[in-house]
């Protein structure tokens, strides 16, 4: 009656003989993380779709302007762009690393927005669609369930972004280089394996730092997701907005310090100040410097040993534990 | 299943003593005690709000409660993860997530349940029109039930808990569901605990019944015991007064005659009054809910 299933049944019959009597937590966790990507495909699709769009736009731009040389006006005279832009060898390498960093940053910002919505939804949606009764009918602990959601958000997605950004950057710069061979576009990129690698190491370290620094926010979102009976997004936003407004009013009338605003500002940007990210020296003489050159200048040691960073990680752990406890007796109601 | 006064040390698969659960001022379970033995099919029957689902959730460790409860010798409050390796449950058909593909459901169960047999599930699905690539939202309600049943049948569990599993299904799917459950799943090593409002359809399935009413057990008996314990007599209007003297706990008029249900009277004692038969579980349920007597 059902040949598709029949074929699968034959294969499964062979495999089932080797089915283990016990499933290791690692295998269960792997299945649970896969489940997260089945339910929330935007987690992996968003960076890939954004990347594909970018490549698409680049290709359209190339094909539509294949036979037109882009001109710019310099001193009142029109010049072909490719003839005007002249970068030295170091600047070309630096420009390549700027593409690396820029694409990674763009994908990271997009993925961060998707992850925020994911974290707010992941423990709420299972109650909303009543599927929590199905998930809880299987031998999966609440601890493993919450852990899988954190791994999906804080490990799997950053890794996907990291790898996608590398692929995208290589593809985009390769396309640009081919275009520049036609003389229609300026040759602004040069490949330097060491600088490329240094930039990727810097991006990886910044990624790890970002995951650790923002982990308490992920913890808060998980708690709201498991606790809220409806509209978890509002439960996150409204109290913060309300408290900010109240604080601003008091600050304006009584002159009290704005602790909350400072705290939020600190939790968003604090670690980057510590790292020195806002004071990078990317302008050299005469051109620009590769991002990877900042590997020595950024203060990773101070950032990774920051007490607030690790207090935040502990807070994230406590919040995740709270989410586990709250999910224990959560049902479809 | 043993009545509360016989609850003692035993090889029961479920053992509850003085189970309590309140929602505000409402007592959903009010000191309920019972035991369920291995290899039984127990019908947990009661009107809406009787405490059935609360009792099931307590057994499954899905809600907090007072009193003592052991399921397979484990405490559902503290040993739920261990317990769920041997217990399987199915609420109504709407709980499978709509975004899930059939193949993903199989992958997921294979990846987390040590007693899930993928080949068995596929064997069952082969007899249906369900495609592995379909999402749950693309399946009819009956097909979703078949999928859920395929997942459950493939799990080698010792206790299966079903809470209104055929709610909203047509008669054909309901019949198929229970036939499959009985023929392909149930054996003497397994126990099924089932709640349903469609008592008439499944009463032949039960080996035991437990009626819950306002958080109390109104009846707790094996089906064999019911025959010797309860008798329904249909008497003419002239014999009604004589029959009422024997204190039936329920009566109703049927086409000018009166059907009465007695407890604790022998057939010989009642035979002279009218036509005797063992009351159906549905009749007994209505009688217990509307009558005054309790066990």
Coordinates of C-alpha atoms in Angstrom, one line a residue:
Chain A
X1 CA 0.0 0.0 0.0
X2 CA 2.7 2.4 0.9
X3 CA 6.0 1.7 -0.9
X4 CA 7.9 4.6 0.5
X5 CA 7.3 3.4 4.0
X6 CA 7.9 -0.2 2.9
X7 CA 11.4 0.5 1.7
X8 CA 12.2 2.4 4.9
X9 CA 10.8 -0.5 6.9
X10 CA 13.2 -2.9 5.3
X11 CA 16.1 -0.7 6.1
X12 CA 15.0 -0.1 9.6
X13 CA 14.5 -3.8 10.3
X14 CA 18.2 -4.3 9.7
X15 CA 19.1 -1.4 11.9
X16 CA 16.8 -2.2 14.7
X17 CA 18.8 -5.4 15.5
X18 CA 21.6 -3.1 16.5
X19 CA 19.4 -0.6 18.4
X20 CA 21.1 0.1 21.8
X21 CA 19.2 -0.6 25.0
X22 CA 20.4 2.6 26.4
X23 CA 20.6 6.0 24.7
X24 CA 23.5 8.1 25.8
X25 CA 22.8 11.7 26.9
X26 CA 25.1 12.9 24.1
X27 CA 23.0 11.1 21.5
X28 CA 19.8 12.3 23.0
X29 CA 21.1 15.8 23.1
X30 CA 22.1 15.6 19.5
X31 CA 18.6 14.5 18.6
X32 CA 17.1 17.3 20.7
X33 CA 19.2 19.9 19.0
X34 CA 18.2 18.6 15.6
X35 CA 14.6 18.8 16.7
X36 CA 15.1 22.5 17.5
X37 CA 16.3 23.1 13.9
X38 CA 13.3 21.1 12.5
X39 CA 10.9 23.3 14.5
X40 CA 12.7 26.6 14.0
X41 CA 14.3 26.4 10.5
X42 CA 14.8 30.1 10.5
X43 CA 17.8 29.4 12.8
X44 CA 19.8 28.0 9.9
X45 CA 17.8 29.4 7.0
X46 CA 18.1 33.1 8.0
X47 CA 21.9 33.4 7.6
X48 CA 21.9 31.2 4.5
X49 CA 19.1 33.1 2.8
X50 CA 20.7 36.4 3.7
X51 CA 23.9 35.2 2.2
X52 CA 22.2 33.8 -0.9
X53 CA 20.4 37.2 -1.3
X54 CA 23.7 39.0 -1.1
X55 CA 25.3 36.8 -3.7
X56 CA 22.3 37.2 -5.8
X57 CA 22.4 41.0 -5.6
X58 CA 26.1 41.0 -6.4
X59 CA 25.6 38.7 -9.4
X60 CA 22.7 40.8 -10.7
X61 CA 24.8 43.9 -10.3
X62 CA 27.6 42.3 -12.3
X63 CA 25.4 41.0 -15.1
X64 CA 23.5 44.2 -15.5
X65 CA 26.6 46.3 -15.6
X66 CA 28.8 43.8 -17.4
X67 CA 29.4 46.0 -20.3
X68 CA 29.2 49.4 -18.5
X69 CA 32.2 50.8 -16.7
X70 CA 31.1 52.5 -13.5
X71 CA 32.2 56.1 -13.6
X72 CA 32.8 58.6 -10.9
X73 CA 33.4 62.4 -11.1
X74 CA 36.7 63.6 -9.9
X75 CA 37.6 67.3 -10.2
X76 CA 34.7 67.8 -12.5
X77 CA 35.8 65.1 -14.9
X78 CA 34.2 61.7 -15.3
X79 CA 36.5 58.7 -14.8
X80 CA 36.1 55.0 -14.9
X81 CA 36.0 53.8 -11.2
X82 CA 38.4 51.0 -11.8
X83 CA 41.0 53.5 -13.1
X84 CA 40.5 55.8 -10.1
X85 CA 40.6 53.4 -7.2
X86 CA 44.2 52.3 -6.5
X87 CA 44.9 50.5 -3.3
X88 CA 48.3 49.4 -2.1
X89 CA 49.0 45.7 -1.5
X90 CA 48.4 46.0 2.3
X91 CA 45.2 47.9 1.9
X92 CA 43.9 45.2 -0.6
X93 CA 44.6 42.5 2.0
X94 CA 42.9 44.7 4.6
X95 CA 39.9 45.3 2.3
X96 CA 39.5 41.5 2.0
X97 CA 39.5 41.2 5.8
X98 CA 36.9 44.0 6.0
X99 CA 34.6 41.9 3.9
X100 CA 35.3 39.0 6.2
X101 CA 34.4 41.0 9.3
X102 CA 31.5 42.9 7.7
X103 CA 29.7 39.8 6.4
X104 CA 30.2 38.0 9.7
X105 CA 28.8 41.0 11.5
X106 CA 25.8 41.4 9.2
X107 CA 25.0 37.7 9.6
X108 CA 25.5 37.8 13.3
X109 CA 23.1 40.7 13.8
X110 CA 20.5 38.9 11.7
X111 CA 21.0 35.6 13.6
X112 CA 20.9 37.4 17.0
X113 CA 17.5 38.8 16.2
X114 CA 16.3 35.3 15.1
X115 CA 17.8 33.7 18.2
X116 CA 16.1 36.2 20.5
X117 CA 12.7 35.3 19.0
X118 CA 13.6 31.6 19.1
X119 CA 14.5 31.7 22.8
X120 CA 11.3 33.5 23.7
X121 CA 9.3 31.1 21.7
X122 CA 10.9 27.7 22.3
X123 CA 9.4 26.8 25.7
X124 CA 6.2 28.7 25.0
X125 CA 5.2 27.2 21.6
X126 CA 5.2 23.7 23.0
X127 CA 2.5 24.7 25.5
X128 CA 0.6 26.8 22.9
X129 CA 0.3 24.0 20.4
X130 CA -0.1 21.4 23.3
X131 CA 2.8 19.4 21.9
X132 CA 4.4 19.5 25.3
X133 CA 2.3 16.4 26.2
X134 CA 4.0 14.6 23.3
X135 CA 7.5 15.7 24.2
X136 CA 6.9 14.8 27.9
X137 CA 5.6 11.4 26.9
X138 CA 9.1 10.4 26.0
X139 CA 12.0 9.8 28.4
X140 CA 13.7 13.2 28.1
X141 CA 14.4 15.2 31.2
X142 CA 13.6 18.9 31.5
X143 CA 17.3 19.6 32.1
X144 CA 18.2 18.0 28.8
X145 CA 15.4 19.8 26.9
X146 CA 16.5 23.2 28.2
X147 CA 20.1 22.4 27.6
X148 CA 19.4 21.5 24.0
X149 CA 17.7 24.9 23.5
X150 CA 20.7 26.7 24.9
X151 CA 23.1 24.7 22.8
X152 CA 21.0 25.4 19.7
X153 CA 21.0 29.2 20.4
X154 CA 24.5 29.7 21.9
X155 CA 26.6 27.1 20.1
X156 CA 25.0 25.8 17.0
X157 CA 23.7 29.1 15.5
X158 CA 27.0 31.0 16.1
X159 CA 28.9 28.1 14.5
X160 CA 26.5 28.2 11.5
X161 CA 27.0 32.0 11.2
X162 CA 30.8 31.6 11.5
X163 CA 31.0 28.9 8.8
X164 CA 28.4 30.6 6.6
X165 CA 30.2 33.9 6.8
X166 CA 33.4 32.3 5.7
X167 CA 31.8 30.6 2.7
X168 CA 29.9 33.8 1.8
X169 CA 33.0 35.9 2.0
X170 CA 35.1 33.6 -0.2
X171 CA 32.3 33.5 -2.7
X172 CA 31.7 37.2 -2.8
X173 CA 35.3 38.1 -3.1
X174 CA 35.9 35.5 -5.8
X175 CA 33.0 36.9 -7.8
X176 CA 34.3 40.4 -7.3
X177 CA 37.8 39.4 -8.4
X178 CA 36.4 37.8 -11.6
X179 CA 34.4 40.9 -12.2
X180 CA 37.5 43.1 -11.7
X181 CA 39.3 41.0 -14.3
X182 CA 36.9 42.5 -16.9
X183 CA 38.1 46.0 -15.9
X184 CA 34.5 47.0 -14.9
X185 CA 35.3 46.9 -11.2
X186 CA 38.3 48.1 -9.3
X187 CA 40.6 45.3 -8.1
X188 CA 40.4 46.0 -4.4
X189 CA 41.0 42.6 -2.8
X190 CA 44.1 40.6 -2.3
X191 CA 44.5 37.2 -0.7
X192 CA 46.8 36.7 2.2
X193 CA 46.4 33.4 4.0
X194 CA 47.9 34.6 7.2
X195 CA 45.8 37.7 7.5
X196 CA 42.7 35.8 6.5
X197 CA 43.4 33.3 9.2
X198 CA 44.2 35.9 11.8
X199 CA 40.9 37.7 11.1
X200 CA 39.0 34.4 11.4
X201 CA 40.7 33.7 14.8
X202 CA 39.7 37.2 15.9
X203 CA 36.1 36.7 14.7
X204 CA 36.0 33.3 16.5
X205 CA 37.3 34.8 19.8
X206 CA 34.8 37.7 19.5
X207 CA 32.0 35.1 18.9
X208 CA 32.9 33.1 22.0
X209 CA 33.1 36.4 24.0
X210 CA 29.7 37.5 22.7
X211 CA 28.1 34.1 23.5
X212 CA 29.4 34.3 27.1
X213 CA 28.6 37.9 27.6
X214 CA 25.0 37.7 26.3
X215 CA 24.3 34.3 27.9
X216 CA 22.3 35.8 30.8
X217 CA 20.0 37.5 28.4
X218 CA 19.4 34.1 26.8
X219 CA 18.7 32.8 30.3
X220 CA 16.1 35.5 31.0
X221 CA 14.4 34.8 27.6
X222 CA 14.2 31.1 28.4
X223 CA 12.6 31.8 31.8
X224 CA 10.1 34.2 30.2
X225 CA 9.4 31.6 27.5
X226 CA 8.6 28.9 30.0
X227 CA 6.7 31.2 32.4
X228 CA 4.6 33.4 30.2
X229 CA 1.0 32.2 29.6
X230 CA 0.9 34.4 26.5
X231 CA 2.9 37.0 24.5
X232 CA 6.4 36.3 25.9
X233 CA 7.8 39.0 23.7
X234 CA 5.7 41.6 25.5
X235 CA 6.6 40.2 28.8
X236 CA 10.3 40.9 28.0
X237 CA 9.8 44.3 26.4
X238 CA 7.1 45.9 28.4
X239 CA 8.7 45.7 31.9
X240 CA 11.9 47.1 30.6
X241 CA 10.2 50.0 28.7
X242 CA 8.0 50.7 31.7
X243 CA 10.9 50.7 34.2
X244 CA 13.0 52.9 31.8
X245 CA 10.1 55.4 31.5
X246 CA 9.6 55.5 35.3
X247 CA 13.3 55.9 35.9
X248 CA 13.5 58.7 33.3
X249 CA 10.6 60.6 34.9
X250 CA 12.2 60.2 38.4
X251 CA 15.5 61.2 37.0
X252 CA 14.1 64.3 35.4
X253 CA 12.0 65.4 38.4
X254 CA 14.1 64.3 41.4
X255 CA 17.4 63.9 39.7
X256 CA 18.0 60.3 40.8
X257 CA 20.8 58.4 38.8
X258 CA 19.6 56.2 36.0
X259 CA 20.8 52.9 37.2
X260 CA 18.7 50.7 34.9
X261 CA 19.7 52.6 31.7
X262 CA 23.3 52.3 32.7
X263 CA 23.0 48.7 33.6
X264 CA 21.3 47.8 30.2
X265 CA 23.9 49.9 28.4
X266 CA 26.7 48.0 30.3
X267 CA 25.2 44.6 29.6
X268 CA 25.0 45.4 25.9
X269 CA 28.3 47.1 25.3
X270 CA 30.4 46.7 28.5
X271 CA 32.6 43.8 27.4
X272 CA 33.4 45.5 24.1
X273 CA 34.7 48.5 25.9
X274 CA 36.8 46.2 28.0
X275 CA 38.1 44.5 24.9
X276 CA 38.8 47.8 23.2
X277 CA 36.7 47.0 20.2
X278 CA 35.6 50.6 19.8
X279 CA 39.1 51.8 19.6
X280 CA 40.6 49.6 17.0
X281 CA 43.3 51.1 14.8
X282 CA 42.3 50.2 11.4
X283 CA 43.7 53.2 9.6
X284 CA 47.4 53.0 8.9
X285 CA 49.8 54.9 6.8
X286 CA 49.1 55.2 3.9
X287 CA 46.1 52.9 3.7
X288 CA 44.0 50.6 5.9
X289 CA 45.1 47.8 8.1
X290 CA 43.8 44.2 8.2
X291 CA 41.3 43.4 11.0
X292 CA 43.5 40.5 12.0
X293 CA 46.2 42.9 12.9
X294 CA 44.1 43.9 15.9
X295 CA 44.5 40.4 17.4
X296 CA 47.5 41.6 19.4
X297 CA 46.0 45.0 20.2
X298 CA 42.6 44.0 21.5
X299 CA 42.7 43.1 25.2
X300 CA 41.3 39.5 25.0
X301 CA 43.0 38.6 28.3
X302 CA 41.2 41.4 30.2
X303 CA 37.9 40.6 28.5
X304 CA 38.0 36.8 29.2
X305 CA 39.0 37.4 32.8
X306 CA 36.4 40.0 33.4
X307 CA 34.5 39.2 36.6
X308 CA 31.2 40.5 35.3
X309 CA 31.6 38.2 32.3
X310 CA 31.7 35.1 34.5
X311 CA 29.1 36.4 37.0
X312 CA 26.9 36.7 33.9
X313 CA 27.6 33.1 32.9
X314 CA 26.8 32.0 36.5
X315 CA 23.6 34.0 36.3
X316 CA 22.8 32.3 32.9
X317 CA 23.3 28.9 34.5
X318 CA 21.0 29.9 37.4
X319 CA 18.3 31.2 35.0
X320 CA 18.5 28.0 32.9
X321 CA 18.1 26.0 36.1
X322 CA 15.0 28.1 36.9
X323 CA 13.6 27.4 33.4
X324 CA 14.2 23.6 34.1
X325 CA 12.3 23.8 37.4
X326 CA 9.5 25.9 35.9
X327 CA 9.1 23.4 33.0
X328 CA 8.8 20.5 35.4
X329 CA 5.1 21.0 36.1
X330 CA 4.2 23.0 33.0
X331 CA 1.6 21.3 30.8
X332 CA -0.7 22.3 28.0
X333 CA -2.9 24.6 30.1
Chain B
X1 CA -7.5 -3.7 40.2
X2 CA -7.9 -3.8 43.9
X3 CA -10.4 -1.7 45.9
X4 CA -8.9 0.8 48.4
X5 CA -9.4 -1.4 51.5
X6 CA -7.3 -4.1 49.9
X7 CA -4.4 -1.8 48.9
X8 CA -1.3 -3.3 50.5
X9 CA 2.1 -4.4 49.6
X10 CA 1.8 -6.0 46.2
X11 CA 3.2 -6.2 42.7
X12 CA 0.9 -3.5 41.5
X13 CA 2.1 -1.4 38.6
X14 CA 0.4 1.6 40.0
X15 CA -0.2 2.1 43.7
X16 CA -1.9 5.2 45.1
X17 CA -2.7 6.0 48.7
X18 CA -4.7 9.1 49.8
X19 CA -3.9 11.0 46.7
X20 CA -4.9 14.6 46.9
X21 CA -4.7 17.5 44.5
X22 CA -6.4 20.9 44.8
X23 CA -6.9 23.8 42.4
X24 CA -7.7 26.7 44.7
X25 CA -10.8 25.7 46.7
X26 CA -11.6 22.8 44.3
X27 CA -10.4 19.4 45.4
X28 CA -9.7 17.5 42.1
X29 CA -8.5 14.4 44.0
X30 CA -9.8 14.0 47.5
X31 CA -7.8 11.2 49.2
X32 CA -8.0 8.7 46.4
X33 CA -6.5 5.2 46.9
X34 CA -6.3 2.4 44.4
X35 CA -4.0 -0.1 42.9
X36 CA -3.6 -1.4 39.3
X37 CA -2.1 -4.8 38.6
X38 CA 0.0 -5.8 35.6
X39 CA -1.8 -7.1 32.5
X40 CA -5.1 -5.2 33.0
X41 CA -7.0 -2.8 30.9
X42 CA -8.4 -0.3 33.3
X43 CA -11.1 2.2 32.3
X44 CA -11.0 5.4 34.4
X45 CA -14.4 6.9 33.9
X46 CA -16.0 10.0 35.2
X47 CA -17.9 13.1 34.2
X48 CA -16.0 16.3 33.2
X49 CA -14.1 17.7 36.2
X50 CA -14.2 14.4 38.1
X51 CA -10.4 14.3 38.4
X52 CA -9.6 11.8 35.7
X53 CA -7.0 13.8 33.9
X54 CA -5.5 15.0 37.2
X55 CA -5.1 11.4 38.3
X56 CA -3.4 10.5 35.1
X57 CA -1.1 13.5 35.2
X58 CA -0.2 12.5 38.8
X59 CA 0.7 9.0 37.6
X60 CA 2.7 10.5 34.8
X61 CA 4.5 13.0 37.0
X62 CA 3.0 15.9 35.2
X63 CA 1.5 17.5 38.2
X64 CA 2.3 17.9 41.9
X65 CA 0.1 16.1 44.4
X66 CA -0.3 15.1 48.0
X67 CA -0.3 11.5 49.3
X68 CA 1.7 8.4 48.2
X69 CA 2.0 7.2 44.6
X70 CA 4.2 4.6 43.1
X71 CA 4.2 3.7 39.5
X72 CA 6.4 0.7 38.6
X73 CA 7.8 1.2 42.0
X74 CA 9.0 4.7 41.3
X75 CA 7.9 8.1 42.6
X76 CA 6.6 10.1 39.6
X77 CA 7.5 13.3 41.4
X78 CA 11.2 12.6 41.8
X79 CA 11.9 9.7 39.3
X80 CA 9.9 10.8 36.3
X81 CA 12.8 10.6 33.8
X82 CA 13.4 7.0 34.8
X83 CA 9.7 6.2 34.8
X84 CA 9.1 7.4 31.3
X85 CA 11.3 4.7 29.9
X86 CA 8.6 2.2 30.8
X87 CA 5.5 4.3 30.6
X88 CA 4.0 5.7 27.4
X89 CA 1.1 8.0 27.2
X90 CA -1.1 9.6 24.6
X91 CA -3.4 12.5 25.2
X92 CA -5.9 13.4 22.5
X93 CA -4.8 13.4 18.9
X94 CA -4.0 17.2 18.8
X95 CA -0.8 17.0 20.7
X96 CA 1.6 15.9 17.9
X97 CA 3.2 19.2 16.8
X98 CA 1.8 20.3 13.4
X99 CA 5.2 21.2 12.0
X100 CA 6.7 17.7 12.6
X101 CA 7.3 15.4 9.6
X102 CA 6.5 11.7 9.9
X103 CA 10.2 10.8 9.3
X104 CA 11.2 13.4 11.9
X105 CA 8.9 11.8 14.5
X106 CA 10.5 8.4 13.8
X107 CA 14.0 10.0 14.0
X108 CA 13.2 11.8 17.2
X109 CA 11.7 8.7 19.0
X110 CA 14.7 6.6 17.8
X111 CA 17.1 9.2 19.1
X112 CA 15.7 9.6 22.6
X113 CA 13.8 6.4 23.5
X114 CA 15.8 3.3 24.2
X115 CA 12.8 1.0 23.8
X116 CA 11.5 2.5 20.5
X117 CA 11.6 0.0 17.6
X118 CA 11.7 2.0 14.3
X119 CA 11.1 -1.1 12.2
X120 CA 7.9 -1.8 14.1
X121 CA 6.6 1.7 13.6
X122 CA 7.4 1.6 9.9
X123 CA 5.7 -1.8 9.7
X124 CA 2.5 -0.3 11.1
X125 CA 2.7 2.8 9.0
X126 CA 3.1 0.6 5.9
X127 CA -0.5 -0.5 6.4
X128 CA -1.7 3.2 6.2
X129 CA -1.7 5.9 3.6
X130 CA 0.8 8.0 5.6
X131 CA 3.9 9.2 3.8
X132 CA 7.1 9.7 5.6
X133 CA 7.6 13.1 4.1
X134 CA 4.2 14.5 5.2
X135 CA 3.9 17.0 8.0
X136 CA 1.4 16.4 10.8
X137 CA -0.6 19.4 9.6
X138 CA -1.1 17.7 6.2
X139 CA -2.6 14.6 7.7
X140 CA -6.3 14.1 8.6
X141 CA -7.2 13.7 12.2
X142 CA -7.5 10.0 11.8
X143 CA -4.1 9.7 10.2
X144 CA -2.6 11.7 13.0
X145 CA -4.0 9.1 15.4
X146 CA -2.6 6.3 13.3
X147 CA 0.8 8.0 13.4
X148 CA 0.7 8.5 17.1
X149 CA -0.4 4.9 17.5
X150 CA 2.4 3.7 15.3
X151 CA 4.9 5.6 17.6
X152 CA 3.3 4.1 20.7
X153 CA 3.1 0.6 19.5
X154 CA 6.7 0.7 18.6
X155 CA 7.6 1.5 22.2
X156 CA 8.1 -1.5 24.4
X157 CA 6.4 0.1 27.5
X158 CA 4.9 -1.6 30.5
X159 CA 2.2 0.9 31.2
X160 CA 0.3 2.8 28.5
X161 CA -1.8 5.7 29.6
X162 CA -4.5 7.0 27.2
X163 CA -6.4 10.1 27.9
X164 CA -9.4 10.4 25.5
X165 CA -7.2 9.1 22.7
X166 CA -10.0 9.0 20.1
X167 CA -11.6 12.3 20.8
X168 CA -13.0 13.8 17.6
X169 CA -12.5 10.8 15.5
X170 CA -15.2 9.1 13.4
X171 CA -16.4 5.6 14.4
X172 CA -14.3 3.8 11.8
X173 CA -11.0 5.3 13.1
X174 CA -12.2 4.7 16.7
X175 CA -12.9 1.1 16.1
X176 CA -9.6 0.6 14.2
X177 CA -7.7 2.3 17.0
X178 CA -9.0 0.0 19.8
X179 CA -8.8 -3.1 17.6
X180 CA -5.1 -2.4 16.9
X181 CA -4.5 -1.6 20.6
X182 CA -6.0 -4.9 21.6
X183 CA -4.5 -7.1 18.9
X184 CA -1.1 -5.6 18.3
X185 CA -0.2 -4.2 21.6
X186 CA -1.8 -5.6 24.7
X187 CA -0.5 -8.7 26.4
X188 CA -0.2 -10.0 30.0
X189 CA 3.0 -8.1 30.6
X190 CA 1.4 -4.7 29.7
X191 CA -1.1 -2.6 31.4
X192 CA -3.4 0.0 29.8
X193 CA -5.1 2.8 31.7
X194 CA -7.7 4.6 29.6
X195 CA -10.1 7.5 30.1
X196 CA -12.9 8.0 27.6
X197 CA -16.4 9.4 27.4
X198 CA -17.3 6.9 24.8
X199 CA -17.9 4.2 27.4
X200 CA -20.4 2.1 25.3
X201 CA -17.8 1.6 22.5
X202 CA -15.0 0.3 24.7
X203 CA -16.6 -1.4 27.7
X204 CA -15.9 -4.8 26.2
X205 CA -12.2 -3.9 26.2
X206 CA -11.9 -3.2 30.0
X207 CA -10.8 -5.8 32.5
X208 CA -11.4 -3.3 35.3
X209 CA -13.3 -0.1 35.8
X210 CA -12.8 2.8 38.2
X211 CA -15.5 5.6 38.4
X212 CA -14.3 9.0 39.6
X213 CA -16.7 11.6 40.8
X214 CA -15.9 14.9 42.5
X215 CA -12.4 13.7 43.3
X216 CA -13.6 10.4 44.9
X217 CA -13.7 6.9 43.7
X218 CA -17.4 6.0 43.2
X219 CA -16.7 2.5 41.9
X220 CA -13.6 0.4 41.7
X221 CA -14.0 -3.2 40.5
X222 CA -13.0 -5.8 38.0
X223 CA -15.5 -6.4 35.2
X224 CA -16.0 -10.0 36.4
X225 CA -16.9 -8.8 39.8
X226 CA -19.5 -6.4 38.4
X227 CA -21.6 -9.3 37.3
X228 CA -21.8 -10.8 40.7
X229 CA -22.1 -7.5 42.5
X230 CA -24.7 -5.6 40.4
X231 CA -27.9 -6.8 38.9
X232 CA -30.3 -4.9 36.7
X233 CA -34.0 -5.9 36.9
X234 CA -36.6 -4.6 34.6
X235 CA -39.9 -4.8 36.3
X236 CA -43.5 -4.0 35.3
X237 CA -45.2 -1.0 36.9
X238 CA -47.1 -3.4 39.2
X239 CA -44.0 -5.0 40.5
X240 CA -42.2 -1.7 41.0
X241 CA -43.3 -1.1 44.6
X242 CA -42.1 -4.6 45.6
X243 CA -38.8 -4.1 43.9
X244 CA -38.3 -0.7 45.5
X245 CA -38.6 -2.4 48.9
X246 CA -35.3 -4.1 48.2
X247 CA -33.7 -0.6 47.8
X248 CA -32.3 -0.3 44.3
X249 CA -29.7 2.5 44.1
X250 CA -30.9 3.6 40.7
X251 CA -34.0 3.3 38.6
X252 CA -35.4 4.7 35.4
X253 CA -38.6 4.2 33.3
X254 CA -38.2 2.5 30.0
X255 CA -41.4 2.2 27.8
X256 CA -43.7 1.9 30.8
X257 CA -41.5 -0.5 32.7
X258 CA -38.9 0.3 35.3
X259 CA -35.3 -0.7 35.1
X260 CA -33.6 -0.9 38.6
X261 CA -30.1 -1.6 39.5
X262 CA -29.3 -3.4 42.7
X263 CA -26.1 -3.9 44.6
X264 CA -25.4 -6.9 46.8
X265 CA -28.6 -8.9 45.9
X266 CA -28.4 -12.4 44.4
X267 CA -30.1 -13.2 41.1
X268 CA -32.2 -15.7 42.9
X269 CA -33.5 -13.0 45.2
X270 CA -34.5 -10.7 42.3
X271 CA -35.4 -13.2 39.7
X272 CA -39.1 -13.3 40.7
X273 CA -39.4 -9.5 40.2
X274 CA -38.7 -9.3 36.5
X275 CA -36.1 -9.7 33.7
X276 CA -32.6 -9.9 35.0
X277 CA -29.3 -8.9 33.3
X278 CA -25.9 -7.6 34.2
X279 CA -25.9 -3.8 33.8
X280 CA -23.6 -2.4 31.2
X281 CA -20.7 -0.3 32.4
X282 CA -22.4 2.7 30.8
X283 CA -25.6 2.0 32.7
X284 CA -23.7 1.5 35.9
X285 CA -21.8 4.8 35.3
X286 CA -25.0 6.7 34.9
X287 CA -26.5 5.0 38.0
X288 CA -23.4 5.7 40.1
X289 CA -23.3 9.3 39.0
X290 CA -27.0 10.0 39.5
X291 CA -27.8 7.5 42.2
X292 CA -27.1 7.9 45.9
X293 CA -25.2 4.8 46.9
X294 CA -21.5 4.6 46.9
X295 CA -19.1 1.7 47.3

